[in-house]
mmCIF file of C-alpha atoms in Angstrom:
data_model
loop_
_atom_site.group_PDB
_atom_site.id
_atom_site.type_symbol
_atom_site.label_atom_id
_atom_site.label_comp_id
_atom_site.label_asym_id
_atom_site.label_seq_id
_atom_site.Cartn_x
_atom_site.Cartn_y
_atom_site.Cartn_z
ATOM 1 C CA UNK A 1 0.670 -6.055 27.093
ATOM 2 C CA UNK A 2 1.277 -4.182 23.816
ATOM 3 C CA UNK A 3 4.552 -3.193 22.193
ATOM 4 C CA UNK A 4 5.513 -0.813 19.427
ATOM 5 C CA UNK A 5 8.775 -1.117 17.429
ATOM 6 C CA UNK A 6 10.333 0.720 14.549
ATOM 7 C CA UNK A 7 13.146 -1.612 13.586
ATOM 8 C CA UNK A 8 13.969 -0.147 10.184
ATOM 9 C CA UNK A 9 16.318 2.815 10.173
ATOM 10 C CA UNK A 10 14.781 5.556 8.023
ATOM 11 C CA UNK A 11 16.742 8.162 6.112
ATOM 12 C CA UNK A 12 14.735 10.996 4.570
ATOM 13 C CA UNK A 13 14.816 14.600 3.339
ATOM 14 C CA UNK A 14 17.063 16.340 0.757
ATOM 15 C CA UNK A 15 19.905 14.182 -0.568
ATOM 16 C CA UNK A 16 18.774 11.129 1.442
ATOM 17 C CA UNK A 17 20.232 8.954 -1.313
ATOM 18 C CA UNK A 18 23.674 10.027 -0.165
ATOM 19 C CA UNK A 19 23.290 7.408 2.578
ATOM 20 C CA UNK A 20 24.324 4.887 -0.077
ATOM 21 C CA UNK A 21 27.858 6.216 -0.062
ATOM 22 C CA UNK A 22 28.069 5.315 3.678
ATOM 23 C CA UNK A 23 26.460 1.921 3.856
ATOM 24 C CA UNK A 24 28.838 -0.657 5.531
ATOM 25 C CA UNK A 25 28.446 -3.297 2.753
ATOM 26 C CA UNK A 26 30.802 -3.929 -0.136
ATOM 27 C CA UNK A 27 28.941 -6.443 -2.264
ATOM 28 C CA UNK A 28 25.395 -5.341 -3.297
ATOM 29 C CA UNK A 29 22.638 -6.784 -5.383
ATOM 30 C CA UNK A 30 20.186 -4.167 -6.710
ATOM 31 C CA UNK A 31 16.688 -5.496 -7.272
ATOM 32 C CA UNK A 32 14.524 -3.330 -9.492
ATOM 33 C CA UNK A 33 12.276 -3.305 -12.521
ATOM 34 C CA UNK A 34 13.028 -2.578 -16.160
ATOM 35 C CA UNK A 35 11.576 0.902 -16.132
ATOM 36 C CA UNK A 36 13.840 2.107 -13.369
ATOM 37 C CA UNK A 37 16.829 0.935 -15.413
ATOM 38 C CA UNK A 38 15.634 2.106 -18.879
ATOM 39 C CA UNK A 39 14.596 5.529 -17.600
ATOM 40 C CA UNK A 40 18.057 6.144 -16.138
ATOM 41 C CA UNK A 41 16.619 6.536 -12.591
ATOM 42 C CA UNK A 42 18.917 3.674 -11.490
ATOM 43 C CA UNK A 43 21.872 5.994 -12.043
ATOM 44 C CA UNK A 44 20.802 7.942 -8.931
ATOM 45 C CA UNK A 45 21.699 4.782 -7.047
ATOM 46 C CA UNK A 46 24.661 3.432 -8.988
ATOM 47 C CA UNK A 47 26.433 6.706 -9.094
ATOM 48 C CA UNK A 48 26.639 6.749 -5.341
ATOM 49 C CA UNK A 49 27.707 3.131 -5.102
ATOM 50 C CA UNK A 50 30.403 3.761 -7.729
ATOM 51 C CA UNK A 51 31.599 6.767 -5.779
ATOM 52 C CA UNK A 52 32.183 4.675 -2.674
ATOM 53 C CA UNK A 53 33.755 1.754 -4.550
ATOM 54 C CA UNK A 54 31.034 -0.763 -4.000
ATOM 55 C CA UNK A 55 30.703 -3.914 -6.056
ATOM 56 C CA UNK A 56 27.161 -4.510 -7.314
ATOM 57 C CA UNK A 57 24.995 -6.493 -9.721
ATOM 58 C CA UNK A 58 21.578 -5.404 -11.043
ATOM 59 C CA UNK A 59 18.640 -7.841 -11.166
ATOM 60 C CA UNK A 60 15.964 -6.020 -13.113
ATOM 61 C CA UNK A 61 13.397 -8.777 -13.775
ATOM 62 C CA UNK A 62 10.726 -7.489 -11.416
ATOM 63 C CA UNK A 63 7.146 -7.250 -12.742
ATOM 64 C CA UNK A 64 3.925 -5.824 -11.143
ATOM 65 C CA UNK A 65 2.187 -8.124 -8.693
ATOM 66 C CA UNK A 66 5.322 -10.304 -8.296
ATOM 67 C CA UNK A 67 4.453 -13.899 -9.333
ATOM 68 C CA UNK A 68 5.976 -16.890 -7.541
ATOM 69 C CA UNK A 69 8.088 -17.907 -10.496
ATOM 70 C CA UNK A 70 9.798 -14.497 -10.679
ATOM 71 C CA UNK A 71 10.571 -14.661 -6.995
ATOM 72 C CA UNK A 72 12.150 -18.105 -7.518
ATOM 73 C CA UNK A 73 14.406 -16.707 -10.266
ATOM 74 C CA UNK A 74 15.462 -13.902 -7.908
ATOM 75 C CA UNK A 75 16.266 -16.382 -5.175
ATOM 76 C CA UNK A 76 18.539 -18.176 -7.617
ATOM 77 C CA UNK A 77 20.288 -14.938 -8.572
ATOM 78 C CA UNK A 78 20.859 -14.097 -4.879
ATOM 79 C CA UNK A 79 22.260 -17.557 -4.093
ATOM 80 C CA UNK A 80 24.635 -17.348 -7.044
ATOM 81 C CA UNK A 81 25.868 -13.764 -6.338
ATOM 82 C CA UNK A 82 25.881 -14.050 -2.472
ATOM 83 C CA UNK A 83 25.656 -10.342 -1.710
ATOM 84 C CA UNK A 84 26.150 -8.745 1.713
ATOM 85 C CA UNK A 85 23.145 -6.492 1.082
ATOM 86 C CA UNK A 86 20.194 -6.076 -1.179
ATOM 87 C CA UNK A 87 19.132 -2.635 -2.406
ATOM 88 C CA UNK A 88 15.538 -2.717 -3.600
ATOM 89 C CA UNK A 89 14.643 0.245 -5.855
ATOM 90 C CA UNK A 90 11.106 0.704 -7.124
ATOM 91 C CA UNK A 91 7.483 0.552 -6.117
ATOM 92 C CA UNK A 92 5.835 -1.983 -3.909
ATOM 93 C CA UNK A 93 6.412 -4.785 -6.430
ATOM 94 C CA UNK A 94 10.231 -4.364 -6.356
ATOM 95 C CA UNK A 95 10.392 -4.053 -2.553
ATOM 96 C CA UNK A 96 7.936 -6.953 -2.002
ATOM 97 C CA UNK A 97 9.979 -9.066 -4.466
ATOM 98 C CA UNK A 98 13.197 -8.278 -2.687
ATOM 99 C CA UNK A 99 11.647 -9.199 0.668
ATOM 100 C CA UNK A 100 10.434 -12.551 -0.595
ATOM 101 C CA UNK A 101 13.700 -13.265 -2.416
ATOM 102 C CA UNK A 102 15.801 -12.580 0.718
ATOM 103 C CA UNK A 103 13.459 -14.638 2.925
ATOM 104 C CA UNK A 104 13.652 -17.747 0.765
ATOM 105 C CA UNK A 105 17.365 -17.332 -0.136
ATOM 106 C CA UNK A 106 18.166 -17.213 3.640
ATOM 107 C CA UNK A 107 16.229 -20.437 4.135
ATOM 108 C CA UNK A 108 17.939 -22.113 1.168
ATOM 109 C CA UNK A 109 21.482 -21.582 2.197
ATOM 110 C CA UNK A 110 22.662 -17.992 1.718
ATOM 111 C CA UNK A 111 26.089 -17.756 3.311
ATOM 112 C CA UNK A 112 25.142 -14.921 5.643
ATOM 113 C CA UNK A 113 22.128 -12.766 6.589
ATOM 114 C CA UNK A 114 21.714 -10.151 3.897
ATOM 115 C CA UNK A 115 20.743 -6.609 4.846
ATOM 116 C CA UNK A 116 17.842 -5.097 2.907
ATOM 117 C CA UNK A 117 17.839 -1.446 1.990
ATOM 118 C CA UNK A 118 14.471 -0.320 0.520
ATOM 119 C CA UNK A 119 14.331 2.742 -1.700
ATOM 120 C CA UNK A 120 10.690 3.456 -2.861
ATOM 121 C CA UNK A 121 10.152 5.302 -6.124
ATOM 122 C CA UNK A 122 6.377 5.757 -5.561
ATOM 123 C CA UNK A 123 4.549 7.147 -2.510
ATOM 124 C CA UNK A 124 2.089 4.361 -1.842
ATOM 125 C CA UNK A 125 2.796 1.005 -0.381
ATOM 126 C CA UNK A 126 4.859 1.825 2.687
ATOM 127 C CA UNK A 127 6.572 -1.532 2.031
ATOM 128 C CA UNK A 128 9.906 -0.026 2.984
ATOM 129 C CA UNK A 129 8.938 -0.194 6.692
ATOM 130 C CA UNK A 130 6.604 -3.218 6.874
ATOM 131 C CA UNK A 131 6.850 -6.903 7.686
ATOM 132 C CA UNK A 132 4.377 -7.638 4.819
ATOM 133 C CA UNK A 133 5.054 -8.883 1.275
ATOM 134 C CA UNK A 134 2.374 -9.746 -1.310
ATOM 135 C CA UNK A 135 3.203 -12.525 -3.821
ATOM 136 C CA UNK A 136 0.934 -13.587 -6.624
ATOM 137 C CA UNK A 137 0.003 -17.031 -8.014
ATOM 138 C CA UNK A 138 -1.187 -16.332 -11.589
ATOM 139 C CA UNK A 139 -2.389 -19.868 -12.125
ATOM 140 C CA UNK A 140 -4.647 -19.836 -9.098
ATOM 141 C CA UNK A 141 -5.353 -16.135 -9.452
ATOM 142 C CA UNK A 142 -4.612 -15.564 -5.791
ATOM 143 C CA UNK A 143 -2.429 -13.039 -3.942
ATOM 144 C CA UNK A 144 -0.683 -14.326 -0.854
ATOM 145 C CA UNK A 145 0.197 -11.759 1.779
ATOM 146 C CA UNK A 146 3.320 -12.919 3.643
ATOM 147 C CA UNK A 147 3.711 -11.669 7.193
ATOM 148 C CA UNK A 148 6.869 -12.024 9.185
ATOM 149 C CA UNK A 149 9.168 -9.838 11.224
ATOM 150 C CA UNK A 150 12.064 -11.233 9.120
ATOM 151 C CA UNK A 151 10.657 -9.423 6.074
ATOM 152 C CA UNK A 152 11.331 -5.998 7.622
ATOM 153 C CA UNK A 153 13.914 -4.007 5.644
ATOM 154 C CA UNK A 154 17.108 -3.084 7.552
ATOM 155 C CA UNK A 155 17.012 0.534 6.252
ATOM 156 C CA UNK A 156 14.682 2.729 4.208
ATOM 157 C CA UNK A 157 15.762 5.654 2.098
ATOM 158 C CA UNK A 158 13.099 8.218 1.319
ATOM 159 C CA UNK A 159 14.208 10.564 -1.385
ATOM 160 C CA UNK A 160 11.396 12.415 -3.274
ATOM 161 C CA UNK A 161 13.797 12.998 -6.164
ATOM 162 C CA UNK A 162 12.832 9.490 -7.264
ATOM 163 C CA UNK A 163 9.118 10.327 -7.448
ATOM 164 C CA UNK A 164 9.280 13.403 -9.673
ATOM 165 C CA UNK A 165 8.702 11.478 -12.866
ATOM 166 C CA UNK A 166 5.764 9.359 -11.541
ATOM 167 C CA UNK A 167 2.840 9.979 -13.894
ATOM 168 C CA UNK A 168 -0.464 11.416 -12.604
ATOM 169 C CA UNK A 169 -2.444 8.188 -12.765
ATOM 170 C CA UNK A 170 0.129 6.346 -10.632
ATOM 171 C CA UNK A 171 0.371 9.322 -8.250
ATOM 172 C CA UNK A 172 -3.383 9.016 -7.780
ATOM 173 C CA UNK A 173 -3.479 5.296 -7.283
ATOM 174 C CA UNK A 174 -0.563 5.113 -4.905
ATOM 175 C CA UNK A 175 -1.728 8.205 -3.052
ATOM 176 C CA UNK A 176 -5.118 6.667 -2.379
ATOM 177 C CA UNK A 177 -3.326 3.549 -1.259
ATOM 178 C CA UNK A 178 -1.538 5.695 1.384
ATOM 179 C CA UNK A 179 -4.922 7.046 2.539
ATOM 180 C CA UNK A 180 -6.478 3.571 2.699
ATOM 181 C CA UNK A 181 -3.466 2.197 4.667
ATOM 182 C CA UNK A 182 -3.760 4.928 7.229
ATOM 183 C CA UNK A 183 -7.583 4.761 7.517
ATOM 184 C CA UNK A 184 -7.778 0.986 7.830
ATOM 185 C CA UNK A 185 -4.969 0.967 10.391
ATOM 186 C CA UNK A 186 -6.875 3.636 12.317
ATOM 187 C CA UNK A 187 -10.097 1.656 12.612
ATOM 188 C CA UNK A 188 -8.337 -1.769 12.971
ATOM 189 C CA UNK A 189 -9.169 -3.854 16.069
ATOM 190 C CA UNK A 190 -5.353 -3.810 16.749
ATOM 191 C CA UNK A 191 -5.038 -0.061 16.720
ATOM 192 C CA UNK A 192 -3.379 1.625 19.661
ATOM 193 C CA UNK A 193 -2.145 5.212 20.363
ATOM 194 C CA UNK A 194 1.144 4.979 18.601
ATOM 195 C CA UNK A 195 -0.352 3.625 15.344
ATOM 196 C CA UNK A 196 -3.236 6.066 15.658
ATOM 197 C CA UNK A 197 -0.867 9.028 15.802
ATOM 198 C CA UNK A 198 0.919 7.875 12.697
ATOM 199 C CA UNK A 199 -2.372 7.333 10.839
ATOM 200 C CA UNK A 200 -3.730 10.724 11.791
ATOM 201 C CA UNK A 201 -0.615 12.482 10.456
ATOM 202 C CA UNK A 202 -0.574 10.520 7.245
ATOM 203 C CA UNK A 203 -4.263 11.365 6.670
ATOM 204 C CA UNK A 204 -3.658 14.987 7.389
ATOM 205 C CA UNK A 205 -0.864 15.059 4.843
ATOM 206 C CA UNK A 206 -2.962 13.277 2.199
ATOM 207 C CA UNK A 207 -5.789 15.819 2.711
ATOM 208 C CA UNK A 208 -3.434 18.689 2.075
ATOM 209 C CA UNK A 209 -0.947 17.381 -0.497
ATOM 210 C CA UNK A 210 -2.294 14.390 -2.518
ATOM 211 C CA UNK A 211 -4.328 16.410 -4.970
ATOM 212 C CA UNK A 212 -1.447 18.955 -5.248
ATOM 213 C CA UNK A 213 0.997 16.184 -6.162
ATOM 214 C CA UNK A 214 -1.510 14.760 -8.743
ATOM 215 C CA UNK A 215 -2.173 18.165 -10.358
ATOM 216 C CA UNK A 216 1.488 19.211 -10.514
ATOM 217 C CA UNK A 217 4.093 16.475 -10.484
ATOM 218 C CA UNK A 218 6.844 19.019 -10.242
ATOM 219 C CA UNK A 219 5.486 20.282 -6.904
ATOM 220 C CA UNK A 220 8.518 19.105 -4.953
ATOM 221 C CA UNK A 221 7.077 20.023 -1.573
ATOM 222 C CA UNK A 222 3.870 17.987 -2.211
ATOM 223 C CA UNK A 223 5.994 15.089 -3.425
ATOM 224 C CA UNK A 224 8.193 15.109 -0.275
ATOM 225 C CA UNK A 225 5.111 15.260 1.964
ATOM 226 C CA UNK A 226 3.401 12.333 0.225
ATOM 227 C CA UNK A 227 6.618 10.287 0.419
ATOM 228 C CA UNK A 228 6.623 10.854 4.198
ATOM 229 C CA UNK A 229 2.926 10.124 4.472
ATOM 230 C CA UNK A 230 3.399 6.812 2.708
ATOM 231 C CA UNK A 231 6.080 5.778 5.229
ATOM 232 C CA UNK A 232 3.969 6.917 8.214
ATOM 233 C CA UNK A 233 0.961 4.971 6.969
ATOM 234 C CA UNK A 234 3.247 1.921 6.451
ATOM 235 C CA UNK A 235 4.464 2.158 10.066
ATOM 236 C CA UNK A 236 0.871 2.452 11.219
ATOM 237 C CA UNK A 237 -0.453 -0.681 9.515
ATOM 238 C CA UNK A 238 2.721 -2.627 10.237
ATOM 239 C CA UNK A 239 1.707 -2.218 13.854
ATOM 240 C CA UNK A 240 -2.110 -2.391 13.631
ATOM 241 C CA UNK A 241 -2.704 -4.334 10.465
ATOM 242 C CA UNK A 242 -5.445 -3.572 7.957
ATOM 243 C CA UNK A 243 -8.983 -4.766 7.108
ATOM 244 C CA UNK A 244 -11.296 -6.086 4.376
ATOM 245 C CA UNK A 245 -10.638 -3.125 2.102
ATOM 246 C CA UNK A 246 -7.235 -4.737 1.434
ATOM 247 C CA UNK A 247 -8.506 -8.261 1.598
ATOM 248 C CA UNK A 248 -11.004 -7.489 -1.198
ATOM 249 C CA UNK A 249 -8.593 -5.417 -3.202
ATOM 250 C CA UNK A 250 -6.072 -8.261 -3.282
ATOM 251 C CA UNK A 251 -8.558 -10.429 -5.138
ATOM 252 C CA UNK A 252 -9.399 -7.696 -7.659
ATOM 253 C CA UNK A 253 -5.720 -7.394 -8.441
ATOM 254 C CA UNK A 254 -5.134 -11.126 -8.701
ATOM 255 C CA UNK A 255 -8.209 -11.856 -10.864
ATOM 256 C CA UNK A 256 -8.489 -8.756 -13.050
ATOM 257 C CA UNK A 257 -5.103 -6.993 -12.719
ATOM 258 C CA UNK A 258 -6.587 -3.869 -11.353
ATOM 259 C CA UNK A 259 -3.790 -1.792 -9.795
ATOM 260 C CA UNK A 260 -3.720 -2.291 -6.013
ATOM 261 C CA UNK A 261 -4.091 1.325 -4.973
ATOM 262 C CA UNK A 262 -6.921 1.784 -7.569
ATOM 263 C CA UNK A 263 -8.733 -1.208 -6.226
ATOM 264 C CA UNK A 264 -8.456 0.103 -2.719
ATOM 265 C CA UNK A 265 -9.690 3.506 -3.743
ATOM 266 C CA UNK A 266 -12.803 2.058 -5.505
ATOM 267 C CA UNK A 267 -13.682 -0.078 -2.573
ATOM 268 C CA UNK A 268 -13.126 2.533 0.148
ATOM 269 C CA UNK A 269 -16.552 4.303 0.096
ATOM 270 C CA UNK A 270 -18.324 0.978 0.279
ATOM 271 C CA UNK A 271 -16.069 -0.256 3.160
ATOM 272 C CA UNK A 272 -16.574 2.929 5.196
ATOM 273 C CA UNK A 273 -20.344 2.542 4.862
ATOM 274 C CA UNK A 274 -20.209 -1.190 5.705
ATOM 275 C CA UNK A 275 -17.955 -0.852 8.718
ATOM 276 C CA UNK A 276 -19.915 2.067 10.115
ATOM 277 C CA UNK A 277 -23.387 0.629 9.439
ATOM 278 C CA UNK A 278 -24.230 3.978 7.885
ATOM 279 C CA UNK A 279 -25.573 4.574 4.345
ATOM 280 C CA UNK A 280 -27.810 7.256 2.803
ATOM 281 C CA UNK A 281 -30.868 5.523 4.354
ATOM 282 C CA UNK A 282 -29.495 5.480 7.972
ATOM 283 C CA UNK A 283 -31.229 7.112 10.916
ATOM 284 C CA UNK A 284 -29.614 8.694 13.985
ATOM 285 C CA UNK A 285 -28.757 6.362 16.843
ATOM 286 C CA UNK A 286 -28.023 6.990 20.468
ATOM 287 C CA UNK A 287 -24.860 4.818 20.382
ATOM 288 C CA UNK A 288 -22.473 3.969 17.529
ATOM 289 C CA UNK A 289 -19.667 1.351 17.336
ATOM 290 C CA UNK A 290 -16.184 2.532 18.242
ATOM 291 C CA UNK A 291 -15.085 2.642 14.604
ATOM 292 C CA UNK A 292 -17.714 5.178 13.775
ATOM 293 C CA UNK A 293 -16.259 7.616 16.254
ATOM 294 C CA UNK A 294 -12.905 7.025 14.629
ATOM 295 C CA UNK A 295 -14.275 7.730 11.140
ATOM 296 C CA UNK A 296 -15.748 10.972 12.537
ATOM 297 C CA UNK A 297 -12.306 11.963 13.893
ATOM 298 C CA UNK A 298 -10.815 11.389 10.425
ATOM 299 C CA UNK A 299 -13.525 13.501 8.907
ATOM 300 C CA UNK A 300 -12.603 16.309 11.270
ATOM 301 C CA UNK A 301 -8.940 16.068 10.436
ATOM 302 C CA UNK A 302 -9.994 16.564 6.764
ATOM 303 C CA UNK A 303 -12.136 19.536 7.706
ATOM 304 C CA UNK A 304 -15.366 17.710 6.986
ATOM 305 C CA UNK A 305 -17.182 18.180 10.344
ATOM 306 C CA UNK A 306 -20.914 18.095 9.741
ATOM 307 C CA UNK A 307 -23.873 18.406 11.925
ATOM 308 C CA UNK A 308 -24.271 14.865 13.209
ATOM 309 C CA UNK A 309 -22.629 11.551 13.026
ATOM 310 C CA UNK A 310 -24.517 10.248 9.998
ATOM 311 C CA UNK A 311 -23.979 13.347 7.905
ATOM 312 C CA UNK A 312 -20.256 13.364 8.920
ATOM 313 C CA UNK A 313 -19.748 9.808 7.852
ATOM 314 C CA UNK A 314 -21.561 10.555 4.591
ATOM 315 C CA UNK A 315 -19.342 13.598 4.093
ATOM 316 C CA UNK A 316 -16.294 11.367 4.512
ATOM 317 C CA UNK A 317 -17.553 8.976 1.877
ATOM 318 C CA UNK A 318 -18.336 11.919 -0.366
ATOM 319 C CA UNK A 319 -14.775 13.301 0.082
ATOM 320 C CA UNK A 320 -13.344 9.949 -1.043
ATOM 321 C CA UNK A 321 -15.610 9.906 -4.076
ATOM 322 C CA UNK A 322 -14.633 13.509 -4.797
ATOM 323 C CA UNK A 323 -10.952 12.584 -4.760
ATOM 324 C CA UNK A 324 -11.564 9.756 -7.134
ATOM 325 C CA UNK A 325 -13.399 11.972 -9.617
ATOM 326 C CA UNK A 326 -10.779 14.728 -9.382
ATOM 327 C CA UNK A 327 -7.933 12.224 -10.050
ATOM 328 C CA UNK A 328 -9.790 10.325 -12.760
ATOM 329 C CA UNK A 329 -9.948 7.052 -10.768
ATOM 330 C CA UNK A 330 -12.807 4.798 -11.770
ATOM 331 C CA UNK A 331 -15.652 4.656 -9.270
ATOM 332 C CA UNK A 332 -16.612 1.089 -10.077
ATOM 333 C CA UNK A 333 -15.473 -2.030 -11.864
ATOM 334 C CA UNK A 334 -17.591 -1.352 -14.956
ATOM 335 C CA UNK A 335 -15.528 1.871 -15.510
ATOM 336 C CA UNK A 336 -12.242 -0.018 -15.522
ATOM 337 C CA UNK A 337 -12.844 -1.975 -18.673
ATOM 338 C CA UNK A 338 -10.920 -4.939 -17.152
ATOM 339 C CA UNK A 339 -13.652 -7.500 -17.510
ATOM 340 C CA UNK A 340 -17.220 -8.145 -18.573
ATOM 341 C CA UNK A 341 -20.138 -8.130 -16.154
ATOM 342 C CA UNK A 342 -20.483 -11.906 -16.633
ATOM 343 C CA UNK A 343 -16.837 -12.586 -15.930
ATOM 344 C CA UNK A 344 -16.881 -10.357 -12.834
ATOM 345 C CA UNK A 345 -20.012 -11.807 -11.253
ATOM 346 C CA UNK A 346 -18.910 -15.343 -11.997
ATOM 347 C CA UNK A 347 -15.745 -14.656 -9.951
ATOM 348 C CA UNK A 348 -17.424 -13.116 -6.920
ATOM 349 C CA UNK A 349 -17.986 -16.254 -4.851
ATOM 350 C CA UNK A 350 -14.367 -17.354 -5.146
ATOM 351 C CA UNK A 351 -13.145 -13.839 -4.534
ATOM 352 C CA UNK A 352 -15.298 -13.651 -1.416
ATOM 353 C CA UNK A 353 -13.831 -16.902 -0.042
ATOM 354 C CA UNK A 354 -10.293 -15.709 -0.681
ATOM 355 C CA UNK A 355 -10.991 -12.282 0.929
ATOM 356 C CA UNK A 356 -12.338 -14.002 4.066
ATOM 357 C CA UNK A 357 -9.180 -16.112 4.285
ATOM 358 C CA UNK A 358 -6.896 -13.082 3.690
ATOM 359 C CA UNK A 359 -4.474 -12.158 6.512
ATOM 360 C CA UNK A 360 -5.942 -8.604 6.679
ATOM 361 C CA UNK A 361 -9.474 -9.722 7.489
ATOM 362 C CA UNK A 362 -9.219 -10.639 11.119
ATOM 363 C CA UNK A 363 -8.519 -7.060 12.213
ATOM 364 C CA UNK A 364 -11.405 -5.458 10.366
ATOM 365 C CA UNK A 365 -13.592 -3.567 12.890
ATOM 366 C CA UNK A 366 -16.746 -5.366 11.728
ATOM 367 C CA UNK A 367 -16.730 -9.186 11.390
ATOM 368 C CA UNK A 368 -17.837 -9.907 7.740
ATOM 369 C CA UNK A 369 -19.719 -12.912 6.404
ATOM 370 C CA UNK A 370 -19.286 -14.315 2.887
ATOM 371 C CA UNK A 371 -22.682 -12.790 1.997
ATOM 372 C CA UNK A 372 -21.442 -9.379 3.221
ATOM 373 C CA UNK A 373 -18.305 -9.606 1.070
ATOM 374 C CA UNK A 374 -20.287 -10.737 -1.993
ATOM 375 C CA UNK A 375 -22.790 -7.916 -1.555
ATOM 376 C CA UNK A 376 -20.013 -5.316 -1.550
ATOM 377 C CA UNK A 377 -18.414 -6.858 -4.644
ATOM 378 C CA UNK A 378 -21.784 -6.844 -6.456
ATOM 379 C CA UNK A 379 -22.479 -3.166 -5.630
ATOM 380 C CA UNK A 380 -18.938 -2.265 -6.710
ATOM 381 C CA UNK A 381 -19.705 -3.352 -10.277
ATOM 382 C CA UNK A 382 -21.596 -0.162 -11.206
ATOM 383 C CA UNK A 383 -22.331 2.995 -9.281
ATOM 384 C CA UNK A 384 -25.301 3.940 -11.360
#
């Protein structure tokens, strides 16, 4: 028996932030990052809390790839302030931090269960509707995906007004993260019709609006669409999980601080080829694995139908590579400038072990070996 739940109440559309004036909580802790405060973006939140007479405190010590020690500091702040609700404002790091902080604070003696209201400022992670949180251990250079129903936010507020100032590079990285979430959920071994429908719509939106949002940040319609796509993809993978694209990207972020969406984007052409068993040297077959048919469906949604299965899969890979080039995303590790070839290759065996142990790996449509993962990492170094 399968089940499908959407436990997070979602508010979206014009003036969605006005929901903050109606929330039934009087004592709030806002968890965010320094940029949201310094840029003045936080005032879009505090203005509404002030209007409704809420008491609040701002915790702004969130950093990218939230490390364990920062989460511990946030837990301490929550236990001292004892809010009725947390309002997480920011990208995936802020929302993931808030999830982890609430989880541990609850276990360590918070007076009552705190509501969590997630307000994303980027269109990428879908963290506002998922039971996942990724915490980093900088010492061990590992990212730990936490998975628990208790991590789900109580409410999500999607207001594209918060995304208007997102720079093109982050729009590109987070947008490709949306696409990867939707595609991995679609071919996951746990995929079912409800998650598939969400994935298909998210992919359709990405195909139409991601490049528009990248080329013109003031294109409000494209921004709104990508904000919705991010949430749809989050709902899809919360139900169906992900695959080795994410497992491998987690290690690239932990080891070499490559932004998560960018790491996903660079890996995606290699993962499609690996999962489908199709490369430029492939010959036609009578039968293909189930995931190949799903990749073909995605290609059709993007308008890429070609003359046979192999050319259609290759067209899908080419479309991803086209998007990377158009949005100035590196195609390989060598182009990122994050490490030397020696450093990168020395890390591959440990990254492969960590990727195999990652929580996203079991639902990948093709069961990988360590050699498979290492081969993909090696080919990712340079596309030439």
